[in-house]
């Protein structure tokens, strides 16, 4: 749909950091999840990981990383 493309272009021009911030957050979250998976091994439960991380509230990733380590 052409209107969606126009929205993305407008967003990219008006707020260039927003898209890259979302991708960086996605990548960082996946890295954090994989660290938890490596640490827990076969005992890792994705839903429990998400529950533990999201119940922390809005924290910087450095603080979330310390919760996994």
Coordinates of C-alpha atoms in Angstrom, one line a residue:
X1 CA 0.0 0.0 0.0
X2 CA 1.5 3.3 -1.1
X3 CA 0.1 5.2 2.0
X4 CA 2.1 3.0 4.3
X5 CA 5.2 3.7 2.4
X6 CA 4.6 7.4 2.6
X7 CA 4.1 7.1 6.4
X8 CA 7.4 5.3 6.8
X9 CA 9.2 7.9 4.6
X10 CA 7.7 10.8 6.6
X11 CA 8.6 9.1 9.9
X12 CA 12.2 8.5 8.7
X13 CA 12.6 12.1 7.7
X14 CA 10.9 13.6 10.8
X15 CA 12.4 11.3 13.4
X16 CA 15.4 9.5 12.0
X17 CA 16.5 8.0 15.3
X18 CA 13.1 6.3 16.0
X19 CA 13.4 3.5 13.5
X20 CA 17.0 2.7 14.4
X21 CA 16.2 2.9 18.1
X22 CA 13.4 0.3 17.6
X23 CA 15.8 -2.0 15.7
X24 CA 18.5 -1.6 18.4
X25 CA 16.0 -2.4 21.1
X26 CA 14.8 -5.5 19.2
X27 CA 18.4 -6.7 18.8
X28 CA 19.3 -6.0 22.4
X29 CA 16.2 -7.8 23.7
X30 CA 17.1 -10.8 21.5
X31 CA 20.7 -10.8 22.9
X32 CA 19.4 -10.6 26.4
X33 CA 17.0 -13.5 25.8
X34 CA 19.7 -15.7 24.3
X35 CA 22.0 -14.9 27.3
X36 CA 19.2 -16.1 29.5
X37 CA 18.7 -19.2 27.4
X38 CA 22.4 -20.1 27.6
X39 CA 22.5 -19.5 31.3
X40 CA 19.3 -21.6 32.1
X41 CA 19.9 -24.3 29.4
X42 CA 17.1 -26.8 29.1
X43 CA 15.3 -25.2 32.1
X44 CA 14.7 -21.9 30.1
X45 CA 11.1 -21.0 29.7
X46 CA 10.4 -18.1 27.3
X47 CA 7.2 -17.0 29.0
X48 CA 8.9 -17.0 32.4
X49 CA 11.8 -15.0 31.1
X50 CA 9.5 -12.4 29.6
X51 CA 7.5 -12.2 32.8
X52 CA 10.6 -11.7 34.9
X53 CA 12.1 -9.0 32.6
X54 CA 8.8 -7.1 32.0
X55 CA 7.9 -7.1 35.7
X56 CA 11.0 -5.0 36.3
X57 CA 9.3 -2.0 34.7
X58 CA 11.1 0.5 32.4
X59 CA 14.8 -0.1 33.1
X60 CA 17.8 0.7 31.0
X61 CA 19.2 -2.4 29.3
X62 CA 22.3 -2.4 31.5
X63 CA 20.1 -3.0 34.5
X64 CA 18.1 -5.8 32.7
X65 CA 21.4 -7.4 31.7
X66 CA 22.5 -7.5 35.4
X67 CA 19.2 -9.4 36.2
X68 CA 20.2 -12.1 33.7
X69 CA 23.8 -12.4 34.9

